[in-house]
Amino acid sequence: MQRSTGLLLVTVLGLTASACGSGEPATPNASGGAKAVTITVACQPAKSAPKERQAWDDDVAAFMKAHPGVTVKSTDQQPCFDPKTFGPKLAGGQMETAFVVPVTNYNDVISKGQALDITQHTGVIKTWNDLRADHKELVTKDGKVYGVPNVHYSVGLVYNRALFTKAGLDPDTPPKTWTEVREAAKKIAALGQGHVGFGEYSGGNTGGWHFTQSIYGRGGSILAPDGKKAAFNSPEGKAVLQNLHDMRWVDNSMGTKLLVGWESLMVAMGSGKVGMMLGAPDVVTDVVNKFKGNVADYGITGFPEAKASLSGGESFMINPKATPEEAKAALEWIDFRFNTVGKGRFDFARGKAIGNPVGVPDNAVFGDSATGQAIQADRVKNASLPVANYDSYVQAAGTIPPKAEPLHAQELYAILDVPMSGVLSRKDAGIDQLLADAETKANSMLAAKG
């Protein structure tokens, strides 16, 4: 998903959680004359995040009170989008009325008729006209609208300021080059007692995802311009793997445990023993809210030596089986919880009161519109963190060109997990062979996709 400079920043709160299951709705409010309707909605925080879950449940109750006859049932799958279950769940017609789709899957979901045409209902989103036009274009096909843009991000370097200080590093001048990252990582690892200077993924599609972040930063690509051939077996791709190999086996700054799924590195970061990782600002929010990190410890800066930054995001889409009444109710919920200044995820006063890290920047889907400006002002007003901790990220985000995730991203990420795992698990891993094998698999997959 593309991003413009000068982007205003907001904090995305309570979008994901750390368990699977279903949430029981509060007692529905029926009203004489109102047609009863029940909708299912994705992304309820799990029981392991009780304050965020309570805030969600409070929003459900408030929403149902304001919309008599509507019953809301929540699911608490974490993350909201799981590449392993998304396809089967969607194909099996088991998706919620309102569900989350990452930008990499927009075209597939829309082209297969798995999202409802909501063109006639966009007026339900009262801030629709303030959503950035380039984001809305991504969920529009042949003049018809199929989604409500919800999240947009670009990648930076998340780091533990407390560990920087402990290792004799200046947390106010975080690394700007990979050489500086390596030197800082070695000093943090030298603290001993399980400290890891730099954390990285090796599987669960997250390894390939972070490979993509790294190769983009070095100026490389995953696919050729026409999208029909792999382009990652390149000097930039080799530099990514060589750097990780050397940090792991020469510097001994990456620890010895292979981190596979998304949650694994987040848990490690939350433990306070990991110095740095690649990620968007919402990493800080999740580390604090869900993985018990100290809210004051984390900062984020620009991607080292970045020639481009991976840019992505997600939208809410509506199940095509939804009736007009269900679709309208689901969009009203999305409008209330995710698109209203001072409400739901943008209730920064509540977020601050329950201990959320208000003030962490996240690239807004509202840009510099009136809604975007109001959100930013409210975020700053209720900030619980010193925004100076994120200044270098904000400055970099305005100058580093964004680059969207590749087509067939999840399939490519799974393929690229293998070379990532290879260099992090084997000292004698052959980088050229790992990339050549991955290239062959990727080209076969791309050929099959047509």
Tab-separated table of C-alpha atoms in Angstrom:
chain	number	residue	atom	x	y	z
A	1	MET	CA	0.000	0.000	0.000
A	2	GLN	CA	1.426	3.353	-1.023
A	3	ARG	CA	2.192	6.194	1.392
A	4	SER	CA	2.734	9.895	0.812
A	5	THR	CA	5.131	12.134	2.666
A	6	GLY	CA	3.888	14.461	5.345
A	7	LEU	CA	1.710	11.701	6.653
A	8	LEU	CA	-0.026	12.342	9.940
A	9	LEU	CA	0.386	9.719	12.571
A	10	VAL	CA	-2.004	7.843	14.831
A	11	THR	CA	-1.856	4.934	17.218
A	12	VAL	CA	-3.687	1.763	16.238
A	13	LEU	CA	-4.997	0.131	19.374
A	14	GLY	CA	-6.599	-3.194	20.066
A	15	LEU	CA	-6.621	-4.584	16.515
A	16	THR	CA	-5.000	-7.904	17.285
A	17	ALA	CA	-4.883	-10.385	20.120
A	18	SER	CA	-3.127	-13.557	21.150
A	19	ALA	CA	-5.587	-16.438	21.082
A	20	CYS	CA	-8.348	-17.959	18.994
A	21	GLY	CA	-11.955	-18.288	19.976
A	22	SER	CA	-15.274	-16.502	19.980
A	23	GLY	CA	-16.554	-13.756	22.201
A	24	GLU	CA	-20.086	-13.724	23.560
A	25	PRO	CA	-21.907	-10.467	22.843
A	26	ALA	CA	-23.356	-8.270	25.505
A	27	THR	CA	-27.118	-8.484	25.892
A	28	PRO	CA	-28.576	-7.249	22.612
A	29	ASN	CA	-30.864	-4.262	22.582
A	30	ALA	CA	-34.025	-4.953	20.678
A	31	SER	CA	-36.243	-2.037	19.791
A	32	GLY	CA	-39.776	-2.052	18.592
A	33	GLY	CA	-39.827	-1.614	14.838
A	34	ALA	CA	-36.096	-2.253	14.380
A	35	LYS	CA	-35.361	-5.368	12.372
A	36	ALA	CA	-33.243	-7.725	14.439
A	37	VAL	CA	-29.866	-8.503	12.857
A	38	THR	CA	-26.806	-10.395	14.087
A	39	ILE	CA	-23.312	-9.754	12.757
A	40	THR	CA	-19.954	-11.372	13.462
A	41	VAL	CA	-16.863	-9.183	13.616
A	42	ALA	CA	-13.152	-9.993	13.659
A	43	CYS	CA	-10.360	-8.909	15.987
A	44	GLN	CA	-11.679	-8.979	19.553
A	45	PRO	CA	-8.677	-8.879	21.916
A	46	ALA	CA	-8.116	-12.190	23.677
A	47	LYS	CA	-8.548	-12.993	27.366
A	48	SER	CA	-4.787	-12.693	27.752
A	49	ALA	CA	-5.195	-8.939	27.143
A	50	PRO	CA	-8.011	-8.281	29.649
A	51	LYS	CA	-7.971	-4.480	29.614
A	52	GLU	CA	-8.054	-4.273	25.829
A	53	ARG	CA	-10.719	-6.982	25.700
A	54	GLN	CA	-12.846	-5.073	28.197
A	55	ALA	CA	-12.469	-1.895	26.150
A	56	TRP	CA	-13.624	-3.824	23.075
A	57	ASP	CA	-16.573	-5.337	24.934
A	58	ASP	CA	-17.500	-1.895	26.244
A	59	ASP	CA	-17.507	-0.628	22.663
A	60	VAL	CA	-19.707	-3.525	21.589
A	61	ALA	CA	-22.186	-2.700	24.350
A	62	ALA	CA	-22.152	1.019	23.482
A	63	PHE	CA	-22.600	0.253	19.799
A	64	MET	CA	-25.527	-2.083	20.394
A	65	LYS	CA	-27.188	0.458	22.687
A	66	ALA	CA	-26.926	3.029	19.896
A	67	HIS	CA	-28.149	0.515	17.289
A	68	PRO	CA	-31.240	-1.211	18.715
A	69	GLY	CA	-31.878	-4.646	17.296
A	70	VAL	CA	-28.246	-5.264	16.292
A	71	THR	CA	-26.370	-8.092	18.022
A	72	VAL	CA	-22.572	-8.175	17.656
A	73	LYS	CA	-20.604	-11.413	18.096
A	74	SER	CA	-16.810	-11.193	18.152
A	75	THR	CA	-13.960	-13.545	17.270
A	76	ASP	CA	-10.563	-13.141	18.889
A	77	GLN	CA	-8.216	-14.740	16.405
A	78	GLN	CA	-4.655	-13.444	16.662
A	79	PRO	CA	-3.345	-12.161	14.432
A	80	CYS	CA	-6.563	-10.994	12.758
A	81	PHE	CA	-5.164	-12.329	9.496
A	82	ASP	CA	-3.650	-15.807	9.647
A	83	PRO	CA	-2.270	-16.881	6.240
A	84	LYS	CA	-2.680	-20.558	7.139
A	85	THR	CA	-6.398	-20.350	7.870
A	86	PHE	CA	-7.509	-17.352	5.818
A	87	GLY	CA	-7.912	-19.140	2.471
A	88	PRO	CA	-9.769	-22.223	3.744
A	89	LYS	CA	-11.959	-20.125	6.034
A	90	LEU	CA	-12.853	-17.766	3.201
A	91	ALA	CA	-13.436	-20.527	0.662
A	92	GLY	CA	-15.574	-22.419	3.159
A	93	GLY	CA	-17.845	-19.449	3.735
A	94	GLN	CA	-16.890	-19.285	7.419
A	95	MET	CA	-15.591	-15.724	7.457
A	96	GLU	CA	-17.106	-13.127	9.773
A	97	THR	CA	-19.566	-10.549	8.474
A	98	ALA	CA	-16.747	-7.996	8.775
A	99	PHE	CA	-13.264	-9.451	8.317
A	100	VAL	CA	-9.699	-8.220	7.835
A	101	VAL	CA	-7.855	-8.580	4.515
A	102	PRO	CA	-4.183	-7.572	4.024
A	103	VAL	CA	-3.314	-5.495	0.981
A	104	THR	CA	-1.541	-8.478	-0.594
A	105	ASN	CA	-4.852	-10.341	-0.788
A	106	TYR	CA	-7.142	-7.571	-2.015
A	107	ASN	CA	-7.068	-8.580	-5.674
A	108	ASP	CA	-7.602	-12.288	-5.018
A	109	VAL	CA	-10.496	-11.750	-2.610
A	110	ILE	CA	-12.222	-9.225	-4.859
A	111	SER	CA	-11.675	-11.130	-8.124
A	112	LYS	CA	-13.063	-14.342	-6.614
A	113	GLY	CA	-16.235	-12.627	-5.454
A	114	GLN	CA	-15.381	-13.211	-1.797
A	115	ALA	CA	-16.061	-9.625	-0.722
A	116	LEU	CA	-19.305	-7.702	-0.978
A	117	ASP	CA	-19.660	-4.699	-3.255
A	118	ILE	CA	-20.257	-1.932	-0.702
A	119	THR	CA	-20.359	0.996	-3.120
A	120	GLN	CA	-23.911	1.931	-2.170
A	121	HIS	CA	-23.052	1.737	1.544
A	122	THR	CA	-19.873	3.841	1.752
A	123	GLY	CA	-21.895	6.734	3.142
A	124	VAL	CA	-22.276	4.694	6.322
A	125	ILE	CA	-18.595	5.471	6.978
A	126	LYS	CA	-19.037	9.094	8.018
A	127	THR	CA	-15.339	9.881	7.486
A	128	TRP	CA	-15.204	8.113	4.103
A	129	ASN	CA	-14.306	11.267	2.182
A	130	ASP	CA	-11.344	11.866	4.514
A	131	LEU	CA	-9.767	8.458	3.898
A	132	ARG	CA	-6.783	8.772	1.604
A	133	ALA	CA	-7.717	8.388	-2.047
A	134	ASP	CA	-4.766	6.104	-2.843
A	135	HIS	CA	-5.884	3.661	-0.134
A	136	LYS	CA	-9.467	3.668	-1.383
A	137	GLU	CA	-8.253	2.995	-4.911
A	138	LEU	CA	-6.706	-0.266	-3.727
A	139	VAL	CA	-10.111	-1.618	-2.644
A	140	THR	CA	-11.875	-0.377	-5.785
A	141	LYS	CA	-12.274	-2.433	-8.940
A	142	ASP	CA	-14.193	-1.451	-12.062
A	143	GLY	CA	-15.639	1.500	-10.193
A	144	LYS	CA	-16.991	-0.646	-7.349
A	145	VAL	CA	-15.799	-0.433	-3.743
A	146	TYR	CA	-15.094	-3.623	-1.779
A	147	GLY	CA	-13.448	-2.515	1.461
A	148	VAL	CA	-12.793	0.128	4.092
A	149	PRO	CA	-9.053	0.945	4.468
A	150	ASN	CA	-8.020	0.409	8.076
A	151	VAL	CA	-4.237	0.220	8.582
A	152	HIS	CA	-1.160	1.428	6.723
A	153	TYR	CA	2.464	1.031	7.772
A	154	SER	CA	6.085	1.368	6.753
A	155	VAL	CA	8.976	-0.484	8.346
A	156	GLY	CA	11.658	0.923	10.630
A	157	LEU	CA	14.061	-0.342	13.295
A	158	VAL	CA	12.434	-0.976	16.674
A	159	TYR	CA	14.914	-0.882	19.542
A	160	ASN	CA	15.079	-1.202	23.310
A	161	ARG	CA	16.291	2.125	24.687
A	162	ALA	CA	16.928	0.680	28.140
A	163	LEU	CA	19.263	-1.965	26.719
A	164	PHE	CA	21.049	0.664	24.673
A	165	THR	CA	21.779	2.598	27.836
A	166	LYS	CA	22.821	-0.546	29.698
A	167	ALA	CA	25.230	-1.455	26.884
A	168	GLY	CA	26.804	2.001	26.849
A	169	LEU	CA	24.986	3.116	23.684
A	170	ASP	CA	23.146	6.398	23.239
A	171	PRO	CA	19.404	5.677	22.837
A	172	ASP	CA	18.908	9.124	21.314
A	173	THR	CA	21.242	8.303	18.411
A	174	PRO	CA	20.102	4.869	17.185
A	175	PRO	CA	21.899	3.105	14.312
A	176	LYS	CA	21.573	4.508	10.816
A	177	THR	CA	23.691	1.911	8.984
A	178	TRP	CA	23.946	-1.872	9.103
A	179	THR	CA	27.514	-1.534	10.330
A	180	GLU	CA	26.213	0.471	13.265
A	181	VAL	CA	23.452	-2.099	13.824
A	182	ARG	CA	26.063	-4.862	14.006
A	183	GLU	CA	28.237	-2.939	16.440
A	184	ALA	CA	25.277	-2.113	18.678
A	185	ALA	CA	24.049	-5.710	18.541
A	186	LYS	CA	27.438	-7.024	19.655
A	187	LYS	CA	27.506	-4.685	22.646
A	188	ILE	CA	23.995	-5.699	23.701
A	189	ALA	CA	24.758	-9.406	23.298
A	190	ALA	CA	27.890	-8.895	25.397
A	191	LEU	CA	25.628	-8.104	28.361
A	192	GLY	CA	25.218	-11.884	28.639
A	193	GLN	CA	22.405	-13.625	30.549
A	194	GLY	CA	20.436	-14.395	27.422
A	195	HIS	CA	20.631	-10.955	25.826
A	196	VAL	CA	20.183	-10.846	22.040
A	197	GLY	CA	21.455	-7.899	20.073
A	198	PHE	CA	19.273	-8.324	17.007
A	199	GLY	CA	16.238	-10.569	16.637
A	200	GLU	CA	15.006	-12.036	13.368
A	201	TYR	CA	12.430	-14.528	12.093
A	202	SER	CA	13.134	-17.795	10.309
A	203	GLY	CA	9.725	-19.313	9.490
A	204	GLY	CA	5.959	-19.117	9.608
A	205	ASN	CA	5.991	-16.786	6.568
A	206	THR	CA	7.540	-14.165	8.849
A	207	GLY	CA	11.079	-15.041	7.780
A	208	GLY	CA	10.250	-14.322	4.154
A	209	TRP	CA	8.349	-11.216	5.162
A	210	HIS	CA	11.401	-9.807	6.944
A	211	PHE	CA	13.666	-10.866	4.070
A	212	THR	CA	11.432	-8.710	1.883
A	213	GLN	CA	11.770	-5.796	4.273
A	214	SER	CA	15.548	-6.137	4.203
A	215	ILE	CA	15.977	-6.516	0.457
A	216	TYR	CA	13.731	-3.521	-0.197
A	217	GLY	CA	15.842	-1.488	2.196
A	218	ARG	CA	18.951	-2.379	0.213
A	219	GLY	CA	17.299	-1.363	-3.043
A	220	GLY	CA	16.443	-4.848	-4.287
A	221	SER	CA	13.176	-6.461	-5.343
A	222	ILE	CA	11.361	-9.722	-4.799
A	223	LEU	CA	9.851	-9.870	-8.282
A	224	ALA	CA	10.720	-8.575	-11.718
A	225	PRO	CA	8.678	-5.530	-12.820
A	226	ASP	CA	6.159	-7.693	-14.700
A	227	GLY	CA	5.634	-9.885	-11.620
A	228	LYS	CA	6.300	-13.083	-13.560
A	229	LYS	CA	9.805	-13.957	-12.349
A	230	ALA	CA	11.659	-13.882	-9.055
A	231	ALA	CA	14.262	-11.123	-8.665
A	232	PHE	CA	15.594	-11.791	-5.158
A	233	ASN	CA	18.559	-13.950	-6.230
A	234	SER	CA	20.569	-10.769	-6.585
A	235	PRO	CA	23.466	-8.910	-4.967
A	236	GLU	CA	20.965	-7.271	-2.616
A	237	GLY	CA	19.423	-10.613	-1.654
A	238	LYS	CA	22.847	-12.122	-1.010
A	239	ALA	CA	23.797	-9.097	1.102
A	240	VAL	CA	20.723	-9.602	3.300
A	241	LEU	CA	21.571	-13.236	4.003
A	242	GLN	CA	25.306	-12.636	4.371
A	243	ASN	CA	24.680	-9.909	6.919
A	244	LEU	CA	22.404	-12.155	8.969
A	245	HIS	CA	24.819	-15.086	8.687
A	246	ASP	CA	27.682	-12.950	9.955
A	247	MET	CA	25.663	-11.471	12.805
A	248	ARG	CA	24.612	-14.966	13.838
A	249	TRP	CA	27.895	-16.875	13.427
A	250	VAL	CA	30.705	-14.286	13.426
A	251	ASP	CA	29.341	-11.714	15.881
A	252	ASN	CA	27.247	-14.152	17.951
A	253	SER	CA	24.787	-11.307	18.462
A	254	MET	CA	21.533	-13.026	17.453
A	255	GLY	CA	21.197	-15.704	20.087
A	256	THR	CA	20.824	-19.417	19.398
A	257	LYS	CA	17.052	-19.878	19.326
A	258	LEU	CA	15.292	-19.941	15.969
A	259	LEU	CA	12.257	-17.672	16.003
A	260	VAL	CA	9.505	-18.940	13.738
A	261	GLY	CA	6.006	-17.458	14.073
A	262	TRP	CA	5.075	-13.799	14.538
A	263	GLU	CA	4.530	-14.198	18.258
A	264	SER	CA	7.975	-15.676	18.984
A	265	LEU	CA	10.001	-12.521	18.357
A	266	MET	CA	7.349	-10.361	19.990
A	267	VAL	CA	7.581	-12.449	23.165
A	268	ALA	CA	11.371	-12.157	23.084
A	269	MET	CA	11.163	-8.388	22.579
A	270	GLY	CA	8.676	-8.093	25.417
A	271	SER	CA	11.051	-9.949	27.737
A	272	GLY	CA	13.433	-6.993	27.621
A	273	LYS	CA	16.341	-9.127	26.405
A	274	VAL	CA	16.280	-8.244	22.673
A	275	GLY	CA	17.951	-5.033	21.548
A	276	MET	CA	16.630	-4.504	18.013
A	277	MET	CA	14.264	-5.872	15.379
A	278	LEU	CA	12.698	-4.723	12.143
A	279	GLY	CA	9.095	-3.622	12.416
A	280	ALA	CA	6.422	-0.981	12.075
A	281	PRO	CA	5.355	1.211	15.008
A	282	ASP	CA	2.548	-1.157	15.975
A	283	VAL	CA	5.272	-3.556	17.143
A	284	VAL	CA	5.744	-1.280	20.142
A	285	THR	CA	2.007	-1.282	20.856
A	286	ASP	CA	1.788	-5.076	20.668
A	287	VAL	CA	4.966	-5.697	22.674
A	288	VAL	CA	3.599	-3.553	25.501
A	289	ASN	CA	-0.069	-4.538	25.354
A	290	LYS	CA	0.241	-8.241	24.745
A	291	PHE	CA	3.746	-9.295	25.678
A	292	LYS	CA	4.354	-7.338	28.888
A	293	GLY	CA	7.086	-5.032	27.637
A	294	ASN	CA	7.932	-1.934	29.657
A	295	VAL	CA	6.126	0.935	27.979
A	296	ALA	CA	9.039	3.367	28.475
A	297	ASP	CA	11.732	1.109	27.031
A	298	TYR	CA	10.989	1.133	23.320
A	299	GLY	CA	11.773	3.481	20.483
A	300	ILE	CA	11.698	3.261	16.705
A	301	THR	CA	13.920	4.832	14.110
A	302	GLY	CA	14.284	4.776	10.352
A	303	PHE	CA	15.272	1.655	8.439
A	304	PRO	CA	19.099	1.452	8.182
A	305	GLU	CA	20.489	2.804	4.896
A	306	ALA	CA	17.023	2.573	3.414
A	307	LYS	CA	16.570	3.002	-0.305
A	308	ALA	CA	12.911	1.991	0.151
A	309	SER	CA	10.699	0.721	2.953
A	310	LEU	CA	8.202	-2.100	2.837
A	311	SER	CA	4.762	-0.562	2.983
A	312	GLY	CA	1.632	-2.538	3.656
A	313	GLY	CA	-1.701	-2.472	5.363
A	314	GLU	CA	-5.159	-3.925	5.600
A	315	SER	CA	-8.819	-3.201	5.044
A	316	PHE	CA	-12.100	-4.448	6.413
A	317	MET	CA	-14.266	-6.267	3.902
A	318	ILE	CA	-17.805	-7.590	4.168
A	319	ASN	CA	-18.863	-11.198	3.649
A	320	PRO	CA	-20.676	-11.465	0.290
A	321	LYS	CA	-23.348	-13.608	1.984
A	322	ALA	CA	-24.352	-10.674	4.183
A	323	THR	CA	-27.852	-9.328	3.751
A	324	PRO	CA	-28.248	-5.594	3.132
A	325	GLU	CA	-29.189	-5.193	6.794
A	326	GLU	CA	-26.143	-7.158	7.962
A	327	ALA	CA	-23.826	-5.246	5.638
A	328	LYS	CA	-25.136	-1.922	6.892
A	329	ALA	CA	-24.784	-2.991	10.538
A	330	ALA	CA	-21.241	-4.276	9.945
A	331	LEU	CA	-20.195	-1.024	8.297
A	332	GLU	CA	-21.769	0.936	11.136
A	333	TRP	CA	-19.623	-1.107	13.534
A	334	ILE	CA	-16.482	-0.427	11.464
A	335	ASP	CA	-17.367	3.268	11.407
A	336	PHE	CA	-17.866	3.361	15.173
A	337	ARG	CA	-14.912	1.259	16.329
A	338	PHE	CA	-12.255	2.072	13.720
A	339	ASN	CA	-13.096	5.362	11.996
A	340	THR	CA	-14.455	7.833	14.557
A	341	VAL	CA	-12.347	10.472	16.284
A	342	GLY	CA	-12.270	9.843	20.025
A	343	LYS	CA	-14.040	6.476	19.808
A	344	GLY	CA	-12.946	2.843	19.693
A	345	ARG	CA	-9.334	2.511	18.613
A	346	PHE	CA	-9.027	6.298	18.575
A	347	ASP	CA	-10.184	6.692	22.183
A	348	PHE	CA	-6.699	7.715	23.243
A	349	ALA	CA	-7.844	8.967	26.657
A	350	ARG	CA	-9.111	5.467	27.446
A	351	GLY	CA	-6.006	3.917	25.963
A	352	LYS	CA	-3.834	6.005	28.247
A	353	ALA	CA	-5.992	5.151	31.265
A	354	ILE	CA	-5.614	1.391	30.728
A	355	GLY	CA	-1.881	1.615	30.141
A	356	ASN	CA	-1.626	1.500	26.361
A	357	PRO	CA	1.445	3.208	24.844
A	358	VAL	CA	-0.367	6.223	23.421
A	359	GLY	CA	1.962	8.307	21.320
A	360	VAL	CA	3.530	5.522	19.247
A	361	PRO	CA	3.313	6.700	15.636
A	362	ASP	CA	1.457	4.694	13.027
A	363	ASN	CA	0.906	5.908	9.481
A	364	ALA	CA	-2.658	7.104	9.184
A	365	VAL	CA	-5.120	6.075	6.505
A	366	PHE	CA	-6.620	9.566	6.908
A	367	GLY	CA	-3.506	11.494	5.857
A	368	ASP	CA	-3.668	15.226	6.503
A	369	SER	CA	-7.440	15.471	6.162
A	370	ALA	CA	-9.537	17.148	8.848
A	371	THR	CA	-10.111	13.730	10.425
A	372	GLY	CA	-6.407	12.951	10.314
A	373	GLN	CA	-5.548	16.247	11.959
A	374	ALA	CA	-8.130	15.717	14.696
A	375	ILE	CA	-6.834	12.203	15.381
A	376	GLN	CA	-3.250	13.419	15.580
A	377	ALA	CA	-4.132	16.259	17.928
A	378	ASP	CA	-5.994	13.893	20.237
A	379	ARG	CA	-3.143	11.388	20.131
A	380	VAL	CA	-0.595	14.035	21.118
A	381	LYS	CA	-2.902	15.434	23.810
A	382	ASN	CA	-3.208	12.011	25.468
A	383	ALA	CA	0.308	10.722	24.805
A	384	SER	CA	1.656	8.523	27.588
A	385	LEU	CA	5.086	8.276	25.973
A	386	PRO	CA	7.626	10.937	25.035
A	387	VAL	CA	7.052	11.394	21.323
A	388	ALA	CA	10.727	12.288	20.986
A	389	ASN	CA	11.424	8.529	21.179
A	390	TYR	CA	9.963	8.231	17.679
A	391	ASP	CA	11.140	11.448	16.061
A	392	SER	CA	13.811	9.787	13.950
A	393	TYR	CA	11.255	7.312	12.582
A	394	VAL	CA	8.818	10.103	11.745
A	395	GLN	CA	11.549	12.038	9.966
A	396	ALA	CA	12.691	8.990	8.013
A	397	ALA	CA	9.135	7.950	7.116
A	398	GLY	CA	8.712	11.232	5.304
A	399	THR	CA	11.789	10.741	3.127
A	400	ILE	CA	12.115	6.977	2.458
A	401	PRO	CA	10.184	5.851	-0.629
A	402	PRO	CA	7.491	3.262	0.156
A	403	LYS	CA	7.360	-0.027	-1.704
A	404	ALA	CA	4.350	-2.328	-1.651
A	405	GLU	CA	4.422	-6.013	-0.789
A	406	PRO	CA	4.884	-8.276	-3.834
A	407	LEU	CA	2.095	-10.119	-5.596
A	408	HIS	CA	1.465	-13.565	-4.106
A	409	ALA	CA	3.265	-12.325	-1.017
A	410	GLN	CA	2.285	-15.094	1.366
A	411	GLU	CA	3.383	-17.854	-1.020
A	412	LEU	CA	6.678	-16.048	-1.638
A	413	TYR	CA	7.223	-15.484	2.075
A	414	ALA	CA	6.816	-19.204	2.713
A	415	ILE	CA	9.435	-19.950	0.045
A	416	LEU	CA	11.814	-17.340	1.450
A	417	ASP	CA	11.481	-18.739	4.959
A	418	VAL	CA	13.854	-21.486	3.839
A	419	PRO	CA	16.957	-19.371	3.076
A	420	MET	CA	16.281	-17.288	6.196
A	421	SER	CA	16.151	-20.422	8.324
A	422	GLY	CA	19.196	-21.802	6.515
A	423	VAL	CA	21.587	-18.967	7.367
A	424	LEU	CA	20.319	-18.696	10.947
A	425	SER	CA	20.531	-22.415	11.700
A	426	ARG	CA	23.651	-23.565	9.800
A	427	LYS	CA	27.063	-21.959	9.981
A	428	ASP	CA	28.057	-23.615	6.702
A	429	ALA	CA	24.871	-22.650	4.850
A	430	GLY	CA	25.494	-21.965	1.166
A	431	ILE	CA	23.854	-18.635	0.437
A	432	ASP	CA	24.085	-18.935	-3.336
A	433	GLN	CA	22.438	-22.359	-3.300
A	434	LEU	CA	19.730	-21.306	-0.868
A	435	LEU	CA	18.762	-18.388	-3.094
A	436	ALA	CA	18.955	-20.455	-6.279
A	437	ASP	CA	16.668	-23.121	-4.826
A	438	ALA	CA	14.217	-20.497	-3.607
A	439	GLU	CA	14.291	-18.822	-7.019
A	440	THR	CA	13.395	-22.091	-8.725
A	441	LYS	CA	10.476	-22.683	-6.376
A	442	ALA	CA	9.257	-19.119	-6.701
A	443	ASN	CA	9.348	-19.201	-10.506
A	444	SER	CA	7.413	-22.482	-10.528
A	445	MET	CA	4.774	-20.970	-8.258
A	446	LEU	CA	4.558	-17.829	-10.373
A	447	ALA	CA	4.218	-19.855	-13.562
A	448	ALA	CA	1.370	-21.844	-12.016
A	449	LYS	CA	-0.344	-18.602	-11.000
A	450	GLY	CA	-0.147	-17.382	-14.568
